[in-house]
Amino acid sequence: MDDTVYTTRPDGQGRLEKEMAVYDVLEKLEIPYMRLDHEVTPSIEACHDVDSRLGIEICKNLFLCNSQKTQFYLLLMPGMKKFKTKDLSSQLQVARLSFANEIYMEEFLNITPGSVSIMGLMNDRDQRVRLVIDREVAESEYMGCHPCINTSSLKVKTKDILEKFLPFTGHDYTVVEL
């Protein structure tokens, strides 16, 4: 792992177009960030070293849907908090939430499993995905997320995500207590 914490975009060499598009949007919206490049982090547990280097707790990002596969949700919650489908379903008044198929994840967010991130909402131009944020995450000063790929992590002010990034994407959000 490169121990350097950057405040600028990578040069683009060897980077995916969807990752570089995240940096383009952050710069356009004048959202400062800190970036750490690292090995693949396929799970929240694998993010522990990244968390401590950036001084944050990476969010657990879950891509969910209703049983008819007609409503899709991106849930952001603290990484170490247990997810109970029943708790979220009742707050959203949706029966039987489950994990959505990766086909929808790629189609709506242009993200693959293990790289799910709020940044993917910039690719959801039709607002097919509803953002749901646990209160702890919504009230934290900083948010940790991937730039649409799980070989880098970003530290961004939550206020900038909620007040600049989300309006840019056209997404609103619902705060829940899990």
PDB file of C-alpha atoms in Angstrom:
ATOM      1  CA  MET A   1       0.000   0.000   0.000  1.00  0.00           C
ATOM      2  CA  ASP A   2       1.178   3.508  -0.851  1.00  0.00           C
ATOM      3  CA  ASP A   3       1.090   5.327   2.507  1.00  0.00           C
ATOM      4  CA  THR A   4       0.754   8.726   0.861  1.00  0.00           C
ATOM      5  CA  VAL A   5      -2.483  10.599   1.476  1.00  0.00           C
ATOM      6  CA  TYR A   6      -3.177  12.805  -1.532  1.00  0.00           C
ATOM      7  CA  THR A   7      -5.382  15.863  -1.876  1.00  0.00           C
ATOM      8  CA  THR A   8      -5.275  15.774  -5.667  1.00  0.00           C
ATOM      9  CA  ARG A   9      -6.509  13.475  -8.390  1.00  0.00           C
ATOM     10  CA  PRO A  10      -4.276  10.692  -9.708  1.00  0.00           C
ATOM     11  CA  ASP A  11      -2.617  11.235 -13.079  1.00  0.00           C
ATOM     12  CA  GLY A  12      -5.027   8.790 -14.710  1.00  0.00           C
ATOM     13  CA  GLN A  13      -2.474   6.253 -15.851  1.00  0.00           C
ATOM     14  CA  GLY A  14      -3.839   2.769 -15.225  1.00  0.00           C
ATOM     15  CA  ARG A  15      -7.074   4.183 -13.783  1.00  0.00           C
ATOM     16  CA  LEU A  16     -10.593   3.385 -14.916  1.00  0.00           C
ATOM     17  CA  GLU A  17     -12.588   6.067 -16.720  1.00  0.00           C
ATOM     18  CA  LYS A  18     -15.355   5.843 -14.085  1.00  0.00           C
ATOM     19  CA  GLU A  19     -12.844   6.594 -11.315  1.00  0.00           C
ATOM     20  CA  MET A  20     -11.442   9.608 -13.137  1.00  0.00           C
ATOM     21  CA  ALA A  21     -15.005  10.845 -13.733  1.00  0.00           C
ATOM     22  CA  VAL A  22     -15.457  11.014  -9.924  1.00  0.00           C
ATOM     23  CA  TYR A  23     -12.464  13.347  -9.615  1.00  0.00           C
ATOM     24  CA  ASP A  24     -13.835  15.460 -12.494  1.00  0.00           C
ATOM     25  CA  VAL A  25     -17.149  15.906 -10.635  1.00  0.00           C
ATOM     26  CA  LEU A  26     -15.473  16.659  -7.296  1.00  0.00           C
ATOM     27  CA  GLU A  27     -13.313  19.314  -8.942  1.00  0.00           C
ATOM     28  CA  LYS A  28     -16.254  20.793 -10.859  1.00  0.00           C
ATOM     29  CA  LEU A  29     -18.228  21.087  -7.603  1.00  0.00           C
ATOM     30  CA  GLU A  30     -15.160  22.390  -5.720  1.00  0.00           C
ATOM     31  CA  ILE A  31     -15.347  19.577  -3.178  1.00  0.00           C
ATOM     32  CA  PRO A  32     -11.991  18.995  -1.465  1.00  0.00           C
ATOM     33  CA  TYR A  33     -11.044  15.434  -0.548  1.00  0.00           C
ATOM     34  CA  MET A  34      -8.242  13.299   0.758  1.00  0.00           C
ATOM     35  CA  ARG A  35      -7.359  10.181  -1.254  1.00  0.00           C
ATOM     36  CA  LEU A  36      -5.538   7.007  -0.315  1.00  0.00           C
ATOM     37  CA  ASP A  37      -4.618   4.372  -2.897  1.00  0.00           C
ATOM     38  CA  HIS A  38      -4.478   0.782  -1.655  1.00  0.00           C
ATOM     39  CA  GLU A  39      -4.943  -2.869  -2.508  1.00  0.00           C
ATOM     40  CA  VAL A  40      -8.451  -4.114  -3.308  1.00  0.00           C
ATOM     41  CA  THR A  41     -10.755  -3.861  -0.280  1.00  0.00           C
ATOM     42  CA  PRO A  42     -13.584  -6.303  -1.033  1.00  0.00           C
ATOM     43  CA  SER A  43     -15.226  -5.972   2.388  1.00  0.00           C
ATOM     44  CA  ILE A  44     -15.715  -3.489   5.192  1.00  0.00           C
ATOM     45  CA  GLU A  45     -13.327  -5.517   7.357  1.00  0.00           C
ATOM     46  CA  ALA A  46     -10.566  -5.034   4.779  1.00  0.00           C
ATOM     47  CA  CYS A  47     -10.945  -1.253   5.109  1.00  0.00           C
ATOM     48  CA  HIS A  48      -9.590  -1.052   8.678  1.00  0.00           C
ATOM     49  CA  ASP A  49      -6.083   0.149   7.702  1.00  0.00           C
ATOM     50  CA  VAL A  50      -7.546   2.610   5.213  1.00  0.00           C
ATOM     51  CA  ASP A  51      -9.865   3.978   7.914  1.00  0.00           C
ATOM     52  CA  SER A  52      -7.026   4.636  10.323  1.00  0.00           C
ATOM     53  CA  ARG A  53      -4.809   6.248   7.636  1.00  0.00           C
ATOM     54  CA  LEU A  54      -7.591   8.642   6.604  1.00  0.00           C
ATOM     55  CA  GLY A  55      -8.931   9.159  10.131  1.00  0.00           C
ATOM     56  CA  ILE A  56     -12.460   8.047   9.224  1.00  0.00           C
ATOM     57  CA  GLU A  57     -14.752   5.076   9.266  1.00  0.00           C
ATOM     58  CA  ILE A  58     -15.538   3.908   5.758  1.00  0.00           C
ATOM     59  CA  CYS A  59     -19.285   3.542   5.301  1.00  0.00           C
ATOM     60  CA  LYS A  60     -20.885   0.204   4.668  1.00  0.00           C
ATOM     61  CA  ASN A  61     -22.688   0.658   1.348  1.00  0.00           C
ATOM     62  CA  LEU A  62     -25.464  -1.799   0.603  1.00  0.00           C
ATOM     63  CA  PHE A  63     -27.347  -1.982  -2.689  1.00  0.00           C
ATOM     64  CA  LEU A  64     -30.858  -3.233  -1.976  1.00  0.00           C
ATOM     65  CA  CYS A  65     -34.191  -3.737  -3.716  1.00  0.00           C
ATOM     66  CA  ASN A  66     -37.768  -4.695  -3.017  1.00  0.00           C
ATOM     67  CA  SER A  67     -38.968  -8.217  -3.847  1.00  0.00           C
ATOM     68  CA  GLN A  68     -40.466  -7.101  -7.184  1.00  0.00           C
ATOM     69  CA  LYS A  69     -37.134  -5.529  -8.199  1.00  0.00           C
ATOM     70  CA  THR A  70     -38.897  -2.260  -8.998  1.00  0.00           C
ATOM     71  CA  GLN A  71     -37.430  -0.090  -6.202  1.00  0.00           C
ATOM     72  CA  PHE A  72     -33.702   0.165  -5.529  1.00  0.00           C
ATOM     73  CA  TYR A  73     -31.885   1.608  -2.540  1.00  0.00           C
ATOM     74  CA  LEU A  74     -28.339   2.567  -1.675  1.00  0.00           C
ATOM     75  CA  LEU A  75     -27.918   2.336   2.084  1.00  0.00           C
ATOM     76  CA  LEU A  76     -25.005   4.087   3.821  1.00  0.00           C
ATOM     77  CA  MET A  77     -24.385   3.018   7.383  1.00  0.00           C
ATOM     78  CA  PRO A  78     -21.470   2.820   9.828  1.00  0.00           C
ATOM     79  CA  GLY A  79     -19.150   0.015   8.818  1.00  0.00           C
ATOM     80  CA  MET A  80     -19.317  -1.951  12.047  1.00  0.00           C
ATOM     81  CA  LYS A  81     -23.055  -1.573  12.654  1.00  0.00           C
ATOM     82  CA  LYS A  82     -25.145  -4.710  12.112  1.00  0.00           C
ATOM     83  CA  PHE A  83     -27.655  -4.536   9.276  1.00  0.00           C
ATOM     84  CA  LYS A  84     -31.127  -5.865  10.039  1.00  0.00           C
ATOM     85  CA  THR A  85     -33.391  -5.880   7.010  1.00  0.00           C
ATOM     86  CA  LYS A  86     -36.519  -5.734   9.188  1.00  0.00           C
ATOM     87  CA  ASP A  87     -35.445  -2.431  10.813  1.00  0.00           C
ATOM     88  CA  LEU A  88     -34.900  -0.726   7.475  1.00  0.00           C
ATOM     89  CA  SER A  89     -37.957  -2.225   5.766  1.00  0.00           C
ATOM     90  CA  SER A  90     -40.284  -0.886   8.451  1.00  0.00           C
ATOM     91  CA  GLN A  91     -38.789   2.626   8.310  1.00  0.00           C
ATOM     92  CA  LEU A  92     -39.047   2.727   4.514  1.00  0.00           C
ATOM     93  CA  GLN A  93     -42.439   0.986   4.557  1.00  0.00           C
ATOM     94  CA  VAL A  94     -41.198  -1.569   2.060  1.00  0.00           C
ATOM     95  CA  ALA A  95     -41.912  -5.250   2.469  1.00  0.00           C
ATOM     96  CA  ARG A  96     -39.045  -7.680   2.007  1.00  0.00           C
ATOM     97  CA  LEU A  97     -35.873  -5.806   1.152  1.00  0.00           C
ATOM     98  CA  SER A  98     -33.020  -7.903  -0.164  1.00  0.00           C
ATOM     99  CA  PHE A  99     -29.659  -7.423  -1.806  1.00  0.00           C
ATOM    100  CA  ALA A 100     -30.044  -6.322  -5.406  1.00  0.00           C
ATOM    101  CA  ASN A 101     -28.449  -8.213  -8.258  1.00  0.00           C
ATOM    102  CA  GLU A 102     -25.100  -6.904  -9.493  1.00  0.00           C
ATOM    103  CA  ILE A 103     -26.610  -6.466 -12.963  1.00  0.00           C
ATOM    104  CA  TYR A 104     -28.729  -3.582 -11.609  1.00  0.00           C
ATOM    105  CA  MET A 105     -25.753  -2.213  -9.692  1.00  0.00           C
ATOM    106  CA  GLU A 106     -23.734  -1.973 -12.877  1.00  0.00           C
ATOM    107  CA  GLU A 107     -26.657  -0.701 -14.965  1.00  0.00           C
ATOM    108  CA  PHE A 108     -27.750   2.064 -12.571  1.00  0.00           C
ATOM    109  CA  LEU A 109     -24.524   3.033 -10.765  1.00  0.00           C
ATOM    110  CA  ASN A 110     -21.749   1.752 -13.084  1.00  0.00           C
ATOM    111  CA  ILE A 111     -20.219   0.000 -10.067  1.00  0.00           C
ATOM    112  CA  THR A 112     -19.205  -3.590  -9.463  1.00  0.00           C
ATOM    113  CA  PRO A 113     -19.651  -5.524  -6.196  1.00  0.00           C
ATOM    114  CA  GLY A 114     -17.106  -4.494  -3.560  1.00  0.00           C
ATOM    115  CA  SER A 115     -16.897  -0.960  -4.969  1.00  0.00           C
ATOM    116  CA  VAL A 116     -20.382   0.282  -4.080  1.00  0.00           C
ATOM    117  CA  SER A 117     -20.225   3.966  -3.209  1.00  0.00           C
ATOM    118  CA  ILE A 118     -22.346   7.085  -2.983  1.00  0.00           C
ATOM    119  CA  MET A 119     -20.218   8.379  -5.880  1.00  0.00           C
ATOM    120  CA  GLY A 120     -22.034   5.932  -8.160  1.00  0.00           C
ATOM    121  CA  LEU A 121     -25.144   8.114  -7.898  1.00  0.00           C
ATOM    122  CA  MET A 122     -23.562  10.466 -10.432  1.00  0.00           C
ATOM    123  CA  ASN A 123     -24.158   7.669 -12.982  1.00  0.00           C
ATOM    124  CA  ASP A 124     -27.830   7.226 -12.017  1.00  0.00           C
ATOM    125  CA  ARG A 125     -29.176   9.905 -14.313  1.00  0.00           C
ATOM    126  CA  ASP A 126     -32.740   8.550 -14.147  1.00  0.00           C
ATOM    127  CA  GLN A 127     -32.773   8.544 -10.310  1.00  0.00           C
ATOM    128  CA  ARG A 128     -33.646   4.835 -10.172  1.00  0.00           C
ATOM    129  CA  VAL A 129     -31.794   4.455  -6.853  1.00  0.00           C
ATOM    130  CA  ARG A 130     -33.075   5.999  -3.617  1.00  0.00           C
ATOM    131  CA  LEU A 131     -30.374   7.033  -1.158  1.00  0.00           C
ATOM    132  CA  VAL A 132     -30.884   6.027   2.470  1.00  0.00           C
ATOM    133  CA  ILE A 133     -28.409   7.194   5.122  1.00  0.00           C
ATOM    134  CA  ASP A 134     -28.139   6.044   8.720  1.00  0.00           C
ATOM    135  CA  ARG A 135     -28.324   9.046  11.065  1.00  0.00           C
ATOM    136  CA  GLU A 136     -24.798   8.407  12.416  1.00  0.00           C
ATOM    137  CA  VAL A 137     -23.345   8.753   8.918  1.00  0.00           C
ATOM    138  CA  ALA A 138     -25.505  11.763   8.017  1.00  0.00           C
ATOM    139  CA  GLU A 139     -24.403  13.577  11.192  1.00  0.00           C
ATOM    140  CA  SER A 140     -20.702  12.737  10.977  1.00  0.00           C
ATOM    141  CA  GLU A 141     -18.264  15.442   9.890  1.00  0.00           C
ATOM    142  CA  TYR A 142     -16.613  13.270   7.240  1.00  0.00           C
ATOM    143  CA  MET A 143     -17.716  10.462   5.009  1.00  0.00           C
ATOM    144  CA  GLY A 144     -15.453   7.756   3.626  1.00  0.00           C
ATOM    145  CA  CYS A 145     -16.195   6.269   0.220  1.00  0.00           C
ATOM    146  CA  HIS A 146     -14.629   4.726  -2.866  1.00  0.00           C
ATOM    147  CA  PRO A 147     -14.345   6.662  -6.152  1.00  0.00           C
ATOM    148  CA  CYS A 148     -16.378   3.919  -7.908  1.00  0.00           C
ATOM    149  CA  ILE A 149     -13.479   1.448  -7.531  1.00  0.00           C
ATOM    150  CA  ASN A 150     -12.217  -0.261  -4.388  1.00  0.00           C
ATOM    151  CA  THR A 151      -8.509   0.394  -4.888  1.00  0.00           C
ATOM    152  CA  SER A 152      -8.788   3.972  -3.618  1.00  0.00           C
ATOM    153  CA  SER A 153     -10.685   5.587  -0.779  1.00  0.00           C
ATOM    154  CA  LEU A 154     -11.751   9.174  -0.240  1.00  0.00           C
ATOM    155  CA  LYS A 155     -12.389  11.289   2.835  1.00  0.00           C
ATOM    156  CA  VAL A 156     -14.958  13.984   2.049  1.00  0.00           C
ATOM    157  CA  LYS A 157     -16.914  16.375   4.255  1.00  0.00           C
ATOM    158  CA  THR A 158     -20.406  14.955   4.681  1.00  0.00           C
ATOM    159  CA  LYS A 159     -21.816  18.469   4.305  1.00  0.00           C
ATOM    160  CA  ASP A 160     -20.239  18.719   0.815  1.00  0.00           C
ATOM    161  CA  ILE A 161     -21.791  15.392  -0.184  1.00  0.00           C
ATOM    162  CA  LEU A 162     -25.243  16.372   1.074  1.00  0.00           C
ATOM    163  CA  GLU A 163     -25.236  20.011  -0.071  1.00  0.00           C
ATOM    164  CA  LYS A 164     -23.194  19.944  -3.290  1.00  0.00           C
ATOM    165  CA  PHE A 165     -22.806  16.406  -4.655  1.00  0.00           C
ATOM    166  CA  LEU A 166     -26.369  15.131  -4.175  1.00  0.00           C
ATOM    167  CA  PRO A 167     -28.046  18.218  -5.699  1.00  0.00           C
ATOM    168  CA  PHE A 168     -25.676  17.805  -8.673  1.00  0.00           C
ATOM    169  CA  THR A 169     -26.818  14.195  -9.139  1.00  0.00           C
ATOM    170  CA  GLY A 170     -30.486  15.063  -8.607  1.00  0.00           C
ATOM    171  CA  HIS A 171     -30.796  12.676  -5.653  1.00  0.00           C
ATOM    172  CA  ASP A 172     -32.468  13.367  -2.351  1.00  0.00           C
ATOM    173  CA  TYR A 173     -31.915  11.188   0.699  1.00  0.00           C
ATOM    174  CA  THR A 174     -33.822   9.649   3.570  1.00  0.00           C
ATOM    175  CA  VAL A 175     -32.297   9.471   7.057  1.00  0.00           C
ATOM    176  CA  VAL A 176     -33.002   6.294   9.045  1.00  0.00           C
ATOM    177  CA  GLU A 177     -32.047   4.957  12.480  1.00  0.00           C
ATOM    178  CA  LEU A 178     -30.531   1.487  12.358  1.00  0.00           C
TER     179      LEU A 178
END
